Amino acid sequence: MSSQPLLHVENLSREFDVSKPWLNRVIERLPEQHLRAVDNVSFDIPRGETFALVGESGSGKSTIAKLVVDLIRPTRGRILFDGKNLPETRGREFITLRRRVQMIFQDPFASLNPRWRVGDIISEPIYAFDLTSQLKTSVTRRVEELLETVGLAGRDRHKFPHEFSGGQRQRIAIARALSAMPDFLVCDEPTSALDVSVQAQILNLMRDLQEELGLTYLFISHDMSVVRHMADRIGVLYLGALVENAPAQELFRNPSHPYTRMLLDAIPDHEMTGRKRKPVKGEIPNPIDPPSGCTFHPRCEYANDRCKAEVPHLIATASDHYASCFAVEEGRLPKAEAIA
Amino acid sequence: MNDVLLSVRDLVVEFPKRDKVLTALDHINLEVRRGEILGMVGESGAGKSLTGAAIIGLLEPPGRIAHGEIVLDGQRIDNLPYGQMRRIRGRKIGMVFQDPLTSLNPILTIAEQLIETIRTHLPMNEKQARERAVELLEEVGIPAARRRLDDYPHHFSGGMRQRVVIALALAGEPDLIIADEPTTALDVSVQAQIIDVLKRLCRDRGASVILVTHDMGVIAEAADRVAVLYAGRVAEIGPVRQVVKDPSHPYTVGLMGSIPSVVHDIDRLTQIPGSMPRLDNIPQGCAFNPRCSQVHDRCYRDRPNLIAVESKPDNQVACWLFDERASS
Ligand SMILES: Nc1ncnc2c1ncn2[C@@H]1O[C@H](COP(=O)(O)OP(=O)(O)OP(=O)(O)O)[C@@H](O)[C@H]1O
Ligand SMILES: Nc1ncnc2c1ncn2[C@@H]1O[C@H](COP(=O)(O)OP(=O)(O)O)[C@@H](O)[C@H]1O
Ligand code: SF4
Ligand SMILES: [Mg+2]
Ligand SMILES: [Mg+2]
């Protein structure tokens, strides 16, 4: 099938064991406790596009990122990259898949080895994935090219990470990811630790790279304005579940899920457009003991008895637009006021 | 009654190092009016937290005020002895910091912490203070406050803890509250609620707030006026609408353009090249000159001070482009 998405995520769940130690459990007669960080999540990312995941702290964004790059394995469900399920592959195929999917982390300070020179940091994937034979140039020249690609100077390869600012370090992290010649980048809050003027530089760079190299992004952020700027499609997470999935503009113009509407209402109006908003209610509940039925029901003004008892599933609300909400399903949700 | 509550004049804060002296705040000038929220924005390292620390007299040595004065309600407070300043903290100036966990004592209940703070500042007995604690918690929006009074901080969510911290800052009924990144550690939905609490404070009690943040959105939501800090100096100060919608200083213009929009499609964000200089590397003349698209000879030579912008009442900008005498 030619329209096969580059990434296909299917009924993905991941639980963590958060029980007290065995002895305490026995003495205090406590049951085992599991926290469902990712709850039956499905989405596709077509080649060359950016899919963004948004959600508040603890909604499961980073856990999905780690699952996609195979830092942790799913409890249930599967992830197909270019049609292949990574845990089922072996040998060369496994290594190639690993190479093609790279990750950029939030904290550019922690993600670079402070004792290595920048040149060694960037060339490491070239050796790890045995790419020297595929280079048209020397490894040194390749490192210099990569540094120039991300807006640094070739001679910076002699320096150590501490000699760079936060934004420059994030550029180095991007150069290292690119040196593996990936076609897919998982970016977990890549600009959250940066100042806005530097964030703008990095976001512009990422869009340029996507165009030049045909990259596909899974882009994670809690910042709705950043997400709107970067994404083709947006998935909204609440307590580990995907509650809405729509093209970026459509999501802002016509948000369906009450939680999405609440998130949009909470965005500070930095442009002072004077848009009207409803005040936000409540806070995210404890994920160890999530509410029954639709987990958003205690904060939702449209919740009825069904919402408290049954779990809603994603249904199409418009073409290519999905939300999991009984009020939407039953046609009793008023039309949203578009903010854009 | 004078409508200025706090004025900071030519404040210079230095850190002596082995071989040189670093100037972290370089002639900061600003005023806080009664009942207003003054936003203080800037990127990390601009000097926002230091300005707050200098005002409440909590600069960490060897940091020191090397020049200038801070006047609260007609009284100079930058040169007070420790004991006197301690009474002003809490009673006249309240503090709210970024991380609610570090401002609360984990082994005391909410009631114990509030009652102790209330009784330090106000002549009340235990029972009166307890009633006052309930009122304060209700004021900052804690539901079922009376029932939650004897809980410990860890029973509260992040947003609830920040409300408790604000309640603590209010305990002495101060005229001024300095809130340093009070919403930065919180989720957007909770952030909006905390901003509302701060706004209500000013409206209902006539208190003034200095709201320190790196988030222009928070400023636009909450502040009446805003001071934009860059490299330890005030680049621009004025009514929030003017600064946000019609910024004057090239740095403010760049800063506003670099924030992605939620209402418009933008292909490329405005980019300010480079990043803020470190303290040991602040350029001669205008500190913004290496990054400025409008830089000219004078910017490399002389340092611009705050000057009034002709067409904008109440706006001041530290940039040579606005020096009328030179251009006319
Ligand atoms: N190794 C782990 N053990 C136990 N619980 C975990 C673990 N990793 C994550 N969790 C829990 O899973 C949930 C989802 O966490 P995750 O880090 O994916 O959230 P997030 O959306 O990335 O949040 P943030 O915006 O704070 O980065 C949280 O409740 C978290 O506490
Ligand atoms: N104890 C200190 N010693 C030396 N420099 C300091 C100290 N504290 C703060 N600074 C410097 O002063 C400048 C302003 O800091 P700060 O007020 O914390 O910035 P902001 O709150 O705007 O991020 C920064 O360059 C910072 O590195
Ligand atoms: S003084 Fe000169 S360098 Fe500084 S902001 Fe104005 S034009 Fe730019
Ligand atoms: Mg995360
Ligand atoms: Mg600070």
PDB file of C-alpha atoms in Angstrom, chain A residues 55-58 162 165 168 171 194-205 207-208 222-226 228-229 249 252-253 259 262-263 265-275 277 279-284 299 339-340, chain B residues 42-45 157-160 163 187-193 195-196 214-218 220-221 223 240-241 244-245 251 254-276 278 291:
ATOM      1  CA  GLY A  55      -1.440  17.388  27.177  1.00  0.00           C
ATOM      2  CA  GLU A  56      -0.719  18.575  30.668  1.00  0.00           C
ATOM      3  CA  SER A  57       1.913  17.159  32.968  1.00  0.00           C
ATOM      4  CA  GLY A  58       1.508  13.428  33.523  1.00  0.00           C
ATOM      5  CA  HIS A 162      29.542  23.560  28.482  1.00  0.00           C
ATOM      6  CA  SER A 165      24.336  28.240  25.392  1.00  0.00           C
ATOM      7  CA  GLN A 168      23.299  25.996  20.813  1.00  0.00           C
ATOM      8  CA  ARG A 171      21.396  22.514  17.920  1.00  0.00           C
ATOM      9  CA  LEU A 194      14.675  27.535  26.098  1.00  0.00           C
ATOM     10  CA  ASP A 195      13.852  31.230  26.099  1.00  0.00           C
ATOM     11  CA  VAL A 196      11.266  32.313  23.526  1.00  0.00           C
ATOM     12  CA  SER A 197      13.716  34.137  21.266  1.00  0.00           C
ATOM     13  CA  VAL A 198      15.883  31.004  21.176  1.00  0.00           C
ATOM     14  CA  GLN A 199      12.836  28.760  20.846  1.00  0.00           C
ATOM     15  CA  ALA A 200      11.954  30.661  17.675  1.00  0.00           C
ATOM     16  CA  GLN A 201      15.403  29.896  16.242  1.00  0.00           C
ATOM     17  CA  ILE A 202      15.074  26.178  16.978  1.00  0.00           C
ATOM     18  CA  LEU A 203      11.481  25.898  15.682  1.00  0.00           C
ATOM     19  CA  ASN A 204      12.492  27.653  12.448  1.00  0.00           C
ATOM     20  CA  LEU A 205      15.481  25.326  12.112  1.00  0.00           C
ATOM     21  CA  ARG A 207      10.886  23.330   9.954  1.00  0.00           C
ATOM     22  CA  ASP A 208      13.721  24.044   7.527  1.00  0.00           C
ATOM     23  CA  HIS A 222       2.495  21.224  26.459  1.00  0.00           C
ATOM     24  CA  ASP A 223       2.459  24.614  24.706  1.00  0.00           C
ATOM     25  CA  MET A 224      -0.581  24.976  22.460  1.00  0.00           C
ATOM     26  CA  SER A 225       0.853  27.881  20.471  1.00  0.00           C
ATOM     27  CA  VAL A 226       4.054  25.974  19.688  1.00  0.00           C
ATOM     28  CA  ARG A 228      -0.235  24.961  16.420  1.00  0.00           C
ATOM     29  CA  HIS A 229       2.828  26.437  14.720  1.00  0.00           C
ATOM     30  CA  GLN A 249      -6.166  24.210  12.127  1.00  0.00           C
ATOM     31  CA  PHE A 252      -8.289  25.204  16.892  1.00  0.00           C
ATOM     32  CA  ARG A 253     -11.215  26.228  14.752  1.00  0.00           C
ATOM     33  CA  TYR A 259     -11.134  18.983  27.598  1.00  0.00           C
ATOM     34  CA  MET A 262     -10.808  23.869  28.261  1.00  0.00           C
ATOM     35  CA  LEU A 263      -7.139  23.684  27.222  1.00  0.00           C
ATOM     36  CA  ASP A 265      -9.543  28.498  26.892  1.00  0.00           C
ATOM     37  CA  ALA A 266      -6.581  28.329  29.270  1.00  0.00           C
ATOM     38  CA  ILE A 267      -4.008  29.579  26.745  1.00  0.00           C
ATOM     39  CA  PRO A 268      -2.925  33.024  27.865  1.00  0.00           C
ATOM     40  CA  ASP A 269      -3.975  35.623  25.324  1.00  0.00           C
ATOM     41  CA  HIS A 270      -0.508  36.997  24.609  1.00  0.00           C
ATOM     42  CA  GLU A 271      -1.737  38.719  21.477  1.00  0.00           C
ATOM     43  CA  MET A 272      -4.424  40.503  23.516  1.00  0.00           C
ATOM     44  CA  THR A 273      -7.095  39.762  20.968  1.00  0.00           C
ATOM     45  CA  GLY A 274      -9.633  39.918  23.781  1.00  0.00           C
ATOM     46  CA  ARG A 275     -11.053  36.505  22.938  1.00  0.00           C
ATOM     47  CA  ARG A 277     -13.001  32.322  27.555  1.00  0.00           C
ATOM     48  CA  PRO A 279     -12.688  29.867  33.496  1.00  0.00           C
ATOM     49  CA  VAL A 280     -10.963  26.532  33.979  1.00  0.00           C
ATOM     50  CA  LYS A 281     -12.357  24.090  36.527  1.00  0.00           C
ATOM     51  CA  GLY A 282     -10.423  21.728  38.787  1.00  0.00           C
ATOM     52  CA  GLU A 283      -7.164  19.881  38.247  1.00  0.00           C
ATOM     53  CA  ILE A 284      -5.984  16.604  36.781  1.00  0.00           C
ATOM     54  CA  ARG A 299     -14.372  18.454  35.514  1.00  0.00           C
ATOM     55  CA  ILE A 339     -10.454  30.926  18.605  1.00  0.00           C
ATOM     56  CA  ALA A 340      -8.808  31.046  15.203  1.00  0.00           C
TER      57      ALA A 340
ATOM     58  CA  GLY B  42      12.721  38.973  30.293  1.00  0.00           C
ATOM     59  CA  GLU B  43      14.632  35.880  29.271  1.00  0.00           C
ATOM     60  CA  SER B  44      16.524  33.798  31.786  1.00  0.00           C
ATOM     61  CA  GLY B  45      19.386  35.720  33.347  1.00  0.00           C
ATOM     62  CA  SER B 157      -1.866  19.118  44.173  1.00  0.00           C
ATOM     63  CA  GLY B 158       0.665  21.541  42.691  1.00  0.00           C
ATOM     64  CA  GLY B 159      -1.937  24.191  41.980  1.00  0.00           C
ATOM     65  CA  MET B 160      -3.454  23.894  45.457  1.00  0.00           C
ATOM     66  CA  ARG B 163      -2.641  28.761  46.430  1.00  0.00           C
ATOM     67  CA  ASP B 187       0.021  23.316  33.981  1.00  0.00           C
ATOM     68  CA  VAL B 188      -1.734  25.859  31.763  1.00  0.00           C
ATOM     69  CA  SER B 189      -5.164  25.081  33.135  1.00  0.00           C
ATOM     70  CA  VAL B 190      -3.950  25.669  36.693  1.00  0.00           C
ATOM     71  CA  GLN B 191      -1.876  28.677  35.642  1.00  0.00           C
ATOM     72  CA  ALA B 192      -5.023  30.461  34.486  1.00  0.00           C
ATOM     73  CA  GLN B 193      -6.608  29.912  37.905  1.00  0.00           C
ATOM     74  CA  ILE B 195      -3.507  34.383  37.583  1.00  0.00           C
ATOM     75  CA  ASP B 196      -7.141  34.986  38.496  1.00  0.00           C
ATOM     76  CA  HIS B 214       9.411  34.876  31.326  1.00  0.00           C
ATOM     77  CA  ASP B 215       5.959  34.216  29.847  1.00  0.00           C
ATOM     78  CA  MET B 216       4.499  37.061  27.775  1.00  0.00           C
ATOM     79  CA  GLY B 217       1.124  35.333  27.847  1.00  0.00           C
ATOM     80  CA  VAL B 218       0.968  35.529  31.631  1.00  0.00           C
ATOM     81  CA  ALA B 220      -0.687  39.987  28.851  1.00  0.00           C
ATOM     82  CA  GLU B 221      -3.337  38.290  30.978  1.00  0.00           C
ATOM     83  CA  ALA B 223      -0.368  42.946  34.246  1.00  0.00           C
ATOM     84  CA  VAL B 240       0.804  46.382  29.002  1.00  0.00           C
ATOM     85  CA  ARG B 241      -1.307  47.015  25.914  1.00  0.00           C
ATOM     86  CA  VAL B 244       2.446  43.937  23.892  1.00  0.00           C
ATOM     87  CA  LYS B 245       0.547  45.244  20.873  1.00  0.00           C
ATOM     88  CA  TYR B 251      14.267  43.812  21.641  1.00  0.00           C
ATOM     89  CA  GLY B 254      11.720  40.822  18.382  1.00  0.00           C
ATOM     90  CA  LEU B 255      10.524  39.119  21.528  1.00  0.00           C
ATOM     91  CA  MET B 256       6.855  39.568  20.670  1.00  0.00           C
ATOM     92  CA  GLY B 257       7.436  38.350  17.113  1.00  0.00           C
ATOM     93  CA  SER B 258       9.208  35.212  18.263  1.00  0.00           C
ATOM     94  CA  ILE B 259       6.157  33.851  20.102  1.00  0.00           C
ATOM     95  CA  PRO B 260       4.069  31.508  17.945  1.00  0.00           C
ATOM     96  CA  SER B 261       0.501  32.695  17.423  1.00  0.00           C
ATOM     97  CA  VAL B 262      -2.609  30.760  18.359  1.00  0.00           C
ATOM     98  CA  VAL B 263      -4.783  32.819  16.052  1.00  0.00           C
ATOM     99  CA  HIS B 264      -2.699  33.451  12.940  1.00  0.00           C
ATOM    100  CA  ASP B 265      -0.778  31.225  10.570  1.00  0.00           C
ATOM    101  CA  ILE B 266       2.837  32.285  10.563  1.00  0.00           C
ATOM    102  CA  ASP B 267       5.283  30.665   8.235  1.00  0.00           C
ATOM    103  CA  ARG B 268       8.456  31.746   9.954  1.00  0.00           C
ATOM    104  CA  LEU B 269       8.811  33.134  13.440  1.00  0.00           C
ATOM    105  CA  THR B 270      10.763  36.346  13.883  1.00  0.00           C
ATOM    106  CA  GLN B 271      14.240  35.400  14.889  1.00  0.00           C
ATOM    107  CA  ILE B 272      16.513  37.499  17.070  1.00  0.00           C
ATOM    108  CA  PRO B 273      20.014  36.234  16.277  1.00  0.00           C
ATOM    109  CA  GLY B 274      22.254  35.065  19.092  1.00  0.00           C
ATOM    110  CA  SER B 275      21.358  34.986  22.770  1.00  0.00           C
ATOM    111  CA  MET B 276      21.589  37.202  25.829  1.00  0.00           C
ATOM    112  CA  ARG B 278      26.688  36.576  30.019  1.00  0.00           C
ATOM    113  CA  ARG B 291      21.527  41.337  18.198  1.00  0.00           C
TER     114      ARG B 291
END
